[in-house]
Coordinates of C-alpha atoms and ligand atoms in Angstrom, one line a residue:
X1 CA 24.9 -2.0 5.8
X2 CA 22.1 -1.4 8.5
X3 CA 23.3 2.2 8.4
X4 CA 21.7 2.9 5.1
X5 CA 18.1 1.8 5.8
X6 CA 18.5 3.4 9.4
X7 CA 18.7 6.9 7.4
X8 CA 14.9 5.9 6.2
X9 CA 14.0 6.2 10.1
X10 CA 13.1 9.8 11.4
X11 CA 11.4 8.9 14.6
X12 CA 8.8 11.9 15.7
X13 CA 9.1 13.4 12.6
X14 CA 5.9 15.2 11.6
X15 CA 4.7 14.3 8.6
X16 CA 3.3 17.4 6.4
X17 CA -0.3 17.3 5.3
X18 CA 0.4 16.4 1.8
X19 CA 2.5 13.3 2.8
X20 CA 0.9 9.7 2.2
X21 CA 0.9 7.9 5.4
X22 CA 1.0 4.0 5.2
X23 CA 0.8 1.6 8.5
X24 CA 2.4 -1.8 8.1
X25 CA 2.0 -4.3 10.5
X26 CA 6.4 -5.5 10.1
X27 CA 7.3 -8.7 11.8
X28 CA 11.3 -8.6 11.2
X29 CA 13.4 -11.7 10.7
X30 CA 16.4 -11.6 12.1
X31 CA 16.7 -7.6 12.3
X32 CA 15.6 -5.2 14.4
X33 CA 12.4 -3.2 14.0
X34 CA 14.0 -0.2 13.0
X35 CA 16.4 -2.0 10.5
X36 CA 13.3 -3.5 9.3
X37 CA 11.2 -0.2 8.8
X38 CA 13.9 1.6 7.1
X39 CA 14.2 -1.2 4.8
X40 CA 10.1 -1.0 3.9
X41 CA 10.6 2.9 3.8
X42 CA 13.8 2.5 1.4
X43 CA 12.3 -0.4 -1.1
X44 CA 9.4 1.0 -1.5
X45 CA 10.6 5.0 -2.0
X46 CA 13.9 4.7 -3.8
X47 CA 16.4 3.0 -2.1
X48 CA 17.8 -0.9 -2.8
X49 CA 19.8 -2.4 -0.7
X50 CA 23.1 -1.0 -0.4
X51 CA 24.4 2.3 -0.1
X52 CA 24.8 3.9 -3.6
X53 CA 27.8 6.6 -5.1
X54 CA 25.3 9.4 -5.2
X55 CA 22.2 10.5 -3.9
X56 CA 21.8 14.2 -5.3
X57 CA 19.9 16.3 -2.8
X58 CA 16.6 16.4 -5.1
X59 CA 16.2 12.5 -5.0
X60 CA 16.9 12.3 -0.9
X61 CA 13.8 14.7 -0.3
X62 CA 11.7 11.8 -2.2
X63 CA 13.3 9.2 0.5
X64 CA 10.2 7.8 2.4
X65 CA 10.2 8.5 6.5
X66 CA 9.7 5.6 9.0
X67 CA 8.2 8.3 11.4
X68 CA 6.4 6.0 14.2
X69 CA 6.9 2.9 15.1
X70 CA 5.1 1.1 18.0
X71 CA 6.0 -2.5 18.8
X72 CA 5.0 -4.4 15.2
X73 CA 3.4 -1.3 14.0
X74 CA 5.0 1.2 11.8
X75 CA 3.9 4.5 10.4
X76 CA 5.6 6.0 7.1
X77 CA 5.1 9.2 5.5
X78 CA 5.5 9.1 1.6
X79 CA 6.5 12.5 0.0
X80 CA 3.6 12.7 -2.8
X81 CA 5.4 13.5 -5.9
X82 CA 6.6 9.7 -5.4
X83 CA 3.0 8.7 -7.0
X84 CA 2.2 9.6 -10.6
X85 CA -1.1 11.6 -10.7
X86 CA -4.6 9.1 -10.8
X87 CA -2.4 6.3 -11.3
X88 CA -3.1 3.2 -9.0
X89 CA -0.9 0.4 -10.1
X90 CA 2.0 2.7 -9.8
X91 CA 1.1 3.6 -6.1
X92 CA 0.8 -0.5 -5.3
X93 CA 3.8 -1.4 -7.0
X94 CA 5.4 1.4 -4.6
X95 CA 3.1 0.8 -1.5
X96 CA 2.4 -2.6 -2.1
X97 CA 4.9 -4.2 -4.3
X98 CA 8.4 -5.3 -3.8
X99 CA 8.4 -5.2 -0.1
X100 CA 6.1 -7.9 0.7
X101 CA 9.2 -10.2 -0.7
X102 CA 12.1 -8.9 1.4
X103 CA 13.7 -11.7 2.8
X104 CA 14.6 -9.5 6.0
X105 CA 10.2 -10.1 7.0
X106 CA 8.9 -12.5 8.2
X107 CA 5.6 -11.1 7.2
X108 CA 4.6 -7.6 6.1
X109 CA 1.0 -6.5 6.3
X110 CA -0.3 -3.0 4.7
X111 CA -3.0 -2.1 7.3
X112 CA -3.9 1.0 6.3
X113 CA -3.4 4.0 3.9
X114 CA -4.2 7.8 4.5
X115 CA -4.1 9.7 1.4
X116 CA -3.8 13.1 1.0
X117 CA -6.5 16.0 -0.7
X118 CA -3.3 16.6 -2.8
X119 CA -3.8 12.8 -4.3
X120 CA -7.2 12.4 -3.9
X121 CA -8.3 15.2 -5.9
X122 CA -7.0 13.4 -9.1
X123 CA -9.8 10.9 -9.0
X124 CA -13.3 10.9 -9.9
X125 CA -14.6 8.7 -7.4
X126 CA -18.5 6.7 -7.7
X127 CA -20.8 8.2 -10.5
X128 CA -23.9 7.7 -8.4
X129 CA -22.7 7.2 -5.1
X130 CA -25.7 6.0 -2.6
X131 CA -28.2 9.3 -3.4
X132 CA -28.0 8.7 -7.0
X133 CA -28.5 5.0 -7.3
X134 CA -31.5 5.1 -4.7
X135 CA -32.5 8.1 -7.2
X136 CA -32.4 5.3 -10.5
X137 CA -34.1 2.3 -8.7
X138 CA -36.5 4.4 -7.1
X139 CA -36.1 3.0 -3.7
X140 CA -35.4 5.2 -0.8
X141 CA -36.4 3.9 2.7
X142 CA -35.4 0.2 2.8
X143 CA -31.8 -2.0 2.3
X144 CA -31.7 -2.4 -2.1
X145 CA -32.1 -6.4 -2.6
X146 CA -29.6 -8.3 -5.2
X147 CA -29.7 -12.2 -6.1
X148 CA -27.5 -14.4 -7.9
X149 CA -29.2 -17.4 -9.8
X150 CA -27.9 -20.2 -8.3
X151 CA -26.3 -23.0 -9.6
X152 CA -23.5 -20.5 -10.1
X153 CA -23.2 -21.2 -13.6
X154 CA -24.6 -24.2 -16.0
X155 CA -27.9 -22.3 -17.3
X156 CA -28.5 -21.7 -20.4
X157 CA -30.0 -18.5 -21.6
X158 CA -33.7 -19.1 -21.4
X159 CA -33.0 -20.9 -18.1
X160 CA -31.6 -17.9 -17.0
X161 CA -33.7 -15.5 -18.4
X162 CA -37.1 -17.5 -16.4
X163 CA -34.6 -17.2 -12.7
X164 CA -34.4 -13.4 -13.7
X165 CA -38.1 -13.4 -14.3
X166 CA -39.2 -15.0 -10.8
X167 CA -36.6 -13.0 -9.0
X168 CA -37.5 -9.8 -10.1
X169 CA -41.4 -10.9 -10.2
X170 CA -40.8 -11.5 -6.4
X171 CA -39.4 -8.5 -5.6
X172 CA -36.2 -8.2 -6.1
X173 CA -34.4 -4.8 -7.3
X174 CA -30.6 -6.0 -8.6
X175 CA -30.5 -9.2 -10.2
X176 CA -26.8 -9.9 -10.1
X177 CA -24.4 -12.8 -12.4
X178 CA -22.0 -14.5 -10.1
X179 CA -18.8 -14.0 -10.2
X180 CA -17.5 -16.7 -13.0
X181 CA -20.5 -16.0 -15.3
X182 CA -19.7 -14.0 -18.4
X183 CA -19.7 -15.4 -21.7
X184 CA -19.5 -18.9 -21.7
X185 CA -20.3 -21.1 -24.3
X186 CA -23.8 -22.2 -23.2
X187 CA -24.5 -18.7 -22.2
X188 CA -22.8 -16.0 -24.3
X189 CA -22.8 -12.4 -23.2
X190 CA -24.6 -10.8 -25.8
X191 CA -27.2 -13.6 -25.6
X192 CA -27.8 -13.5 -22.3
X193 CA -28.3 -9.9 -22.0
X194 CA -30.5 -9.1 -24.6
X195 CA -33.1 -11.6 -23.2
X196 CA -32.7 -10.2 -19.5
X197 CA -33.1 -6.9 -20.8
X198 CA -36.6 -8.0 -22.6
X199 CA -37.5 -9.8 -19.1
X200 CA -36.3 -6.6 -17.2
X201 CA -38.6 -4.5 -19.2
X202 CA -41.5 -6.7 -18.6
X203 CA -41.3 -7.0 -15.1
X204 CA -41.0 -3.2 -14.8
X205 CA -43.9 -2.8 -16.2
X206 CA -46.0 -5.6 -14.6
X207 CA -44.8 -4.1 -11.2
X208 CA -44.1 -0.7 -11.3
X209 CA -40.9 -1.1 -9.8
X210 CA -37.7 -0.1 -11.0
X211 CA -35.1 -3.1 -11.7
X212 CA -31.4 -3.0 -13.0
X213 CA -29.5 -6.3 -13.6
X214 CA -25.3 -6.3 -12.7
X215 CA -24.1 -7.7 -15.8
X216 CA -20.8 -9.6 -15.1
X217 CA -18.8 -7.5 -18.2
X218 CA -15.5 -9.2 -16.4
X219 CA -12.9 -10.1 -19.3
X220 CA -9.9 -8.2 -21.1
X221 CA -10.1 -4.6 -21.0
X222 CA -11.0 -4.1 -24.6
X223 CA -13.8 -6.5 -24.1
X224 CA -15.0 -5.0 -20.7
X225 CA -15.2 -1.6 -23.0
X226 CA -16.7 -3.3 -25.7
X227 CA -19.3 -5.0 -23.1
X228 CA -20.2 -1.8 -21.8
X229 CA -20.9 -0.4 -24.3
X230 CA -23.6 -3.2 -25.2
X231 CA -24.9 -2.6 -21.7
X232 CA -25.5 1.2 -22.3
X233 CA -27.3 0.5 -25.5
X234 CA -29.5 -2.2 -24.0
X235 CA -30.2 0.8 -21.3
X236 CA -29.4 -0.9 -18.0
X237 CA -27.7 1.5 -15.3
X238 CA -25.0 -0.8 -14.1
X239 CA -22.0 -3.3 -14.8
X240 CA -20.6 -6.0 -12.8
X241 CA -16.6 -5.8 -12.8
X242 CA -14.6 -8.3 -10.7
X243 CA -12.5 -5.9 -10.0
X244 CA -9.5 -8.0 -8.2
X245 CA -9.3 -10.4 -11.2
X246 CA -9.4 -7.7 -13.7
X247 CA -7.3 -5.8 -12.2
X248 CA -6.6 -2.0 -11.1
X249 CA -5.6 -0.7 -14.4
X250 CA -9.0 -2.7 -16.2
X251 CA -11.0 -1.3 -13.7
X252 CA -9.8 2.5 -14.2
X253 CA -10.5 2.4 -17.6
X254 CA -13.9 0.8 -17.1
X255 CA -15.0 3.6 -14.9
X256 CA -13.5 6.0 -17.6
X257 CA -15.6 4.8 -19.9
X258 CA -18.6 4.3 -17.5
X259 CA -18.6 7.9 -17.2
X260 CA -18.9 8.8 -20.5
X261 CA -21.7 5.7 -21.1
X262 CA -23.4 6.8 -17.2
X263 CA -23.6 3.4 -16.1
X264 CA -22.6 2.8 -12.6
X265 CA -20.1 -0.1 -11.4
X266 CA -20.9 -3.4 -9.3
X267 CA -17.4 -4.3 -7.8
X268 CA -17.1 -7.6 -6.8
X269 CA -14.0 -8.8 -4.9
X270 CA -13.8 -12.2 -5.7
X271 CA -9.6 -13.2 -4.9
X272 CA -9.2 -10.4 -2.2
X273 CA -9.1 -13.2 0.5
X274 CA -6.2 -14.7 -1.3
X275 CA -4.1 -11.7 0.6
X276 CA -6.3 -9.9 2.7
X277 CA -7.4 -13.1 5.2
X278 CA -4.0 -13.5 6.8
X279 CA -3.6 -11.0 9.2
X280 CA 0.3 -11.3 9.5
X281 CA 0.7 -11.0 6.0
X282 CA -0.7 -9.0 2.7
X283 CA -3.5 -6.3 2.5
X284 CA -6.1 -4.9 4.9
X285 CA -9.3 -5.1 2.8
X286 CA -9.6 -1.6 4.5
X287 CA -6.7 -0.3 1.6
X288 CA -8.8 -2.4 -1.0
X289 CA -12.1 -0.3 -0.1
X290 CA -10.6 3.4 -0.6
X291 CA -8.9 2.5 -3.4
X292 CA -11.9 1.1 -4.7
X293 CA -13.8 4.5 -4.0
X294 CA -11.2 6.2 -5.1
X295 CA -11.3 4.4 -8.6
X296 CA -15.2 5.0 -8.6
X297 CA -17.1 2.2 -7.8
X298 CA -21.1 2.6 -6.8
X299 CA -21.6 -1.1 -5.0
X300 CA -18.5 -3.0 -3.1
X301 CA -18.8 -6.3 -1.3
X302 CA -17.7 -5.7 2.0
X303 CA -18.5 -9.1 3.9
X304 CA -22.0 -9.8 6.4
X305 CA -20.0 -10.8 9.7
X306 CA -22.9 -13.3 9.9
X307 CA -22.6 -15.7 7.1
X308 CA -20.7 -18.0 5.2
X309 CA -17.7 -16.1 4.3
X310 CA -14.8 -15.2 6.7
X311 CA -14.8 -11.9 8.3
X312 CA -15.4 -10.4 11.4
X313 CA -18.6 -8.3 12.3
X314 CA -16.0 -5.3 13.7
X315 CA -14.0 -5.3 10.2
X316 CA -17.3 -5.7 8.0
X317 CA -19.1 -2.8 10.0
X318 CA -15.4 -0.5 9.8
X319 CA -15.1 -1.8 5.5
X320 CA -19.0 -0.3 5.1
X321 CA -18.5 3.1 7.4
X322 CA -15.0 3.6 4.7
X323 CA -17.7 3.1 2.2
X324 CA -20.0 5.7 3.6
X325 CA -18.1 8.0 5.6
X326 CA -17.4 11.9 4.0
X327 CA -14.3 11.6 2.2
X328 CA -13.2 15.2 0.4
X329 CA -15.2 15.2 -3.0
X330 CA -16.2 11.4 -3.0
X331 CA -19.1 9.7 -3.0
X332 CA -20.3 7.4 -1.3
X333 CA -19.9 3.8 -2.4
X334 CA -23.0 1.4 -1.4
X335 CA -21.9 -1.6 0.3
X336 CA -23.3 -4.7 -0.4
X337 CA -23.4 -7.9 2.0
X338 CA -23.5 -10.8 0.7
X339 CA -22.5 -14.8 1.3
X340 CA -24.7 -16.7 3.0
X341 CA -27.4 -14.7 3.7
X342 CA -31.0 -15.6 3.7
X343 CA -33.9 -14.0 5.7
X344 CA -33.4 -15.6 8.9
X345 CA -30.2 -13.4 8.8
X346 CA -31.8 -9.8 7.7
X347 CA -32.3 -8.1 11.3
X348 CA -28.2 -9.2 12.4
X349 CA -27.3 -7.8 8.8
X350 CA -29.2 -4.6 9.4
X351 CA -28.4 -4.1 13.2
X352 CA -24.7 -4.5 12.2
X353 CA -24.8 -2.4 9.0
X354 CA -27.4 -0.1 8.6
X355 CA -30.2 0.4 6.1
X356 CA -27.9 1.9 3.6
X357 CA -26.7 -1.3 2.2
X358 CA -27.3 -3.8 -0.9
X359 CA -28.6 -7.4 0.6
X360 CA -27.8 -10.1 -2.0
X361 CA -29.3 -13.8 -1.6
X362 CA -28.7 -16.7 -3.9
X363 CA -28.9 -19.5 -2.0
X364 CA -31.0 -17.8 0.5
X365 CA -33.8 -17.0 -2.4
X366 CA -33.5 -19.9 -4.8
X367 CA -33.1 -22.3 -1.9
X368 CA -36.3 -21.3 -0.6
X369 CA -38.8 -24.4 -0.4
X370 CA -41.5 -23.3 -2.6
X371 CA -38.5 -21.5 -5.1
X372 CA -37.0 -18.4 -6.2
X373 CA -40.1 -16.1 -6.7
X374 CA -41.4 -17.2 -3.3
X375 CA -37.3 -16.5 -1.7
X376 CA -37.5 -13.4 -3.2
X377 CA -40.6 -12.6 -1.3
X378 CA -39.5 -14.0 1.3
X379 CA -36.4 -11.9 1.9
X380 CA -38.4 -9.0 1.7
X381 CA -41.0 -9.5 4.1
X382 CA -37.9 -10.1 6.1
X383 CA -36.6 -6.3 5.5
X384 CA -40.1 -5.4 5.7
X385 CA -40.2 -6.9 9.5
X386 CA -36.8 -5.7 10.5
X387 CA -37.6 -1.7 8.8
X388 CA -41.2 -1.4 11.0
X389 CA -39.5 -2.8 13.6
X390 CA -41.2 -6.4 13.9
X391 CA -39.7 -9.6 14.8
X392 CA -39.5 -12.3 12.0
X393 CA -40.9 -14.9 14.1
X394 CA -44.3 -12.3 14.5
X395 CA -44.1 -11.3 10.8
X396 CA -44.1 -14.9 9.7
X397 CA -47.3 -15.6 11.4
X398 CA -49.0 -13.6 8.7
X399 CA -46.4 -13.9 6.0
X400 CA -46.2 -17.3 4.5
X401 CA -43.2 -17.1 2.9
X402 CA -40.8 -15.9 5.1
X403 CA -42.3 -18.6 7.7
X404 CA -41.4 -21.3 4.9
X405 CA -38.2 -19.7 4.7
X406 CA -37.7 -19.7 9.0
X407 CA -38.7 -22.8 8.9
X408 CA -35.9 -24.1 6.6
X409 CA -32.9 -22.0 7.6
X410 CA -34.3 -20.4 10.9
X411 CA -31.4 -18.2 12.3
X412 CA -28.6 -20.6 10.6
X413 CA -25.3 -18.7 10.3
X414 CA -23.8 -20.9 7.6
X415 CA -20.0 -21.6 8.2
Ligands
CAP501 C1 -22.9 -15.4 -2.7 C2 -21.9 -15.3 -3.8 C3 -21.0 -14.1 -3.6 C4 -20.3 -14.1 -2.3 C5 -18.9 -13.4 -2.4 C6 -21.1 -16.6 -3.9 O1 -23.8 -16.4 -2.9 O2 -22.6 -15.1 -5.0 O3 -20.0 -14.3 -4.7 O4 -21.1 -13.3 -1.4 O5 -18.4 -13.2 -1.2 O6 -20.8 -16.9 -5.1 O7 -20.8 -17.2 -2.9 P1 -24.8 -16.9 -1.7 P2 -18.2 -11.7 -0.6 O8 -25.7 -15.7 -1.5 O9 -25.5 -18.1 -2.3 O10 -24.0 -17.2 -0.6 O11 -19.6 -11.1 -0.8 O12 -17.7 -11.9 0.8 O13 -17.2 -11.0 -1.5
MG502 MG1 -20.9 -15.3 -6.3

């Protein structure tokens, strides 16, 4: 039997440069590493697991090639025409599917995935990317703030709508639902967004700045389509997919029909821990970010090293340079950081990440002592600080609110 899966292995083979290369992390049970390979290589390009009465010469050159493999590290090189044109779920249910179940793993971890020009070039990629959303809100020189009213969920419209107003009042750009508020019965979408939208409006104009609200559209697909839509009419630039819950296929047709409606997409990526924590077993968020970008997301949570949430500073700072870095035709996709965070925290955020990021705050702005206007203004006198280069501690001698705010949280990094 090995023999079959062993004809998946072409050690120091060179894979051509329209070839999709995958790394898995393989931890064999009870077969060798090469046995195990083959068998990832075979069940996930079109073999099963015995030897079949014919393999004509056409289907063999679609035969996947174990091509590296270095201790639990493996490299395989997919033939393209294995992948249907722009279609995701089809790639993970290759990729990412069947594999992670053989009973010859102990665990199977997809690390990483290089995709060709040659597949790339079927998608679209962000709408706005980080030019074009800076471009909408009007904000070019400073981190873009988001917060999420907090409780997570229990207000009712008008409660909501008076959060939005002190957030935005105090300075915030993105006011962003959480990620299990959409339409439920003491908030319903259309409700809820027709009265932001009115507050939104107002606060422009009492401010001057630009603000945009990431409105949670997250439900079956004809619902998200039929949200977005109500989102375009009401004029606001963005919706707010959870795009692990909805799923791969929702989420292409969102950004289908975001690009015909020009509103850009908040991803968030509530679940992805459920299989990209373990690192013996499941997903490297890593795959989750380009195939995110590749979809056409503008903002991705990507972590904040620093706060509540797990995640190392190393993989946060590698997830927002995939978000950023030149990649053929894409844009770039603006990471956000997020969980946890609160102005005590804004300099480790921004050292770690860069300016070119989203900051959201709920806890860190409605927890603030005096309330959510005053956390608002807090957390950006703490940006302010950080972007001329001024320690908090200085800056709070002449900025009351962020001294309220050090004075509660200090340099906490919530566990
Ligand atoms: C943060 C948050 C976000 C997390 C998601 C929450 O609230 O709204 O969903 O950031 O994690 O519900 O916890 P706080 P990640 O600002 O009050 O922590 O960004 O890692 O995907
Ligand atoms: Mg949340």
């Amino acid at each position: 039997m090995t023999e079959w899966y062993l004809e998946f292995v072409k050690l120091g083979y060179k894979p051509s440069d329209d070839e999709l290369i995958c790394l898995f992390r393989v931890e064999p049970d009870g077969v060798s590493i090469e046995e195990a390979a083959g068998r990832v290589a075979s069940e996930s390009s079109v073999g099963t697991w015995t030897t079949l009465a014919k393999l004509p010469e056409r289907i063999r050159r679609l035969m996947a090639k174990v091509y590296e493999i270095d201790g639990n590290y493996v490299k395989v090189a997919y033939p393209i025409d294995l992948f249907e044109e722009g279609n995701i779920p089809q790639l993970l249910s290759s990729i990412a599917g069947n594999i992670f179940g053989m009973r010859a793993l102990k665990n199977l971890r997809l690390e990483d995935v290089v995709f060709p020009k040659e597949y790339v070039k079927h998608f679209r990629g962000p709408k706005f990317g980080i030019d074009g959303i800076r471009n909408v809100l009007k904000v070019k020189d400073r981190p873009l703030t988001a917060t999420v009213p907090k409780p997570k969920v229990g207000f009712d419209v008008d409660e909501y709508a008076e959060v939005a107003r002190e957030a935005w009042m105090g300075g915030i750009d993105l006011l962003k639902d959480d990620e299990n508020l959409t339409g439920q019965s003491f908030i319903r979408f259309e409700k809820r967004i027709e009265r932001v939208m009115k507050i939104r409006d107002e606060v422009e104009k009492e401010t001057g700045e630009r603000k945009s609200y990431l409105v949670n559209i997250t439900s079956d697909c004809r619902e998200m389509m039929r949200r977005a839509k109500l989102v375009a009419d009401y004029g606001n630039e963005y919706v707010m997919v959870d795009i692990i819950t909805a799923g791969w296929s929702a989420l292409q047709s969102v950004r289908d029909v975001c690009e015909e409606l020009n509103l850009a997409i908040h991803a968030h990526r509530a679940m992805h821990a459920a299989f990209t924590r373990n690192e013996r077993h499941g997903i490297s968020f890593g795959v989750i970010v380009k195939l995110s970008r590749l979809i056409g997301v503008d903002n991705l949570h990507v972590g904040t090293g620093v706060g509540k949430m797990a995640g190392k500073a190393e993989e946060v700072k590698r997830y927002a340079e995939l978000c950023r870095k030149e990649w053929y035709h894409l844009k770039p996709v603006f990471p956000v950081s997020s969980g946890g965070l609160h102005p005590g925290l804004i300099p480790d955020v921004i050292d770690l990440l860069g300016p070119d990021i989203i900051i959201q705050a709920g806890g860190g702005v409605h927890g603030h002592p005096r309330g959510t206007y005053y956390g608002a203004v807090a957390l950006r006198q703490a940006i302010e600080a950080k972007m001329k280069g001024i320690s908090l501690e200085e800056y709070a001698e002449e900025h009351k609110e962020l001294r309220e705010a050090l004075e509660k949280w200090g340099h906490l990094r919530p566990k």
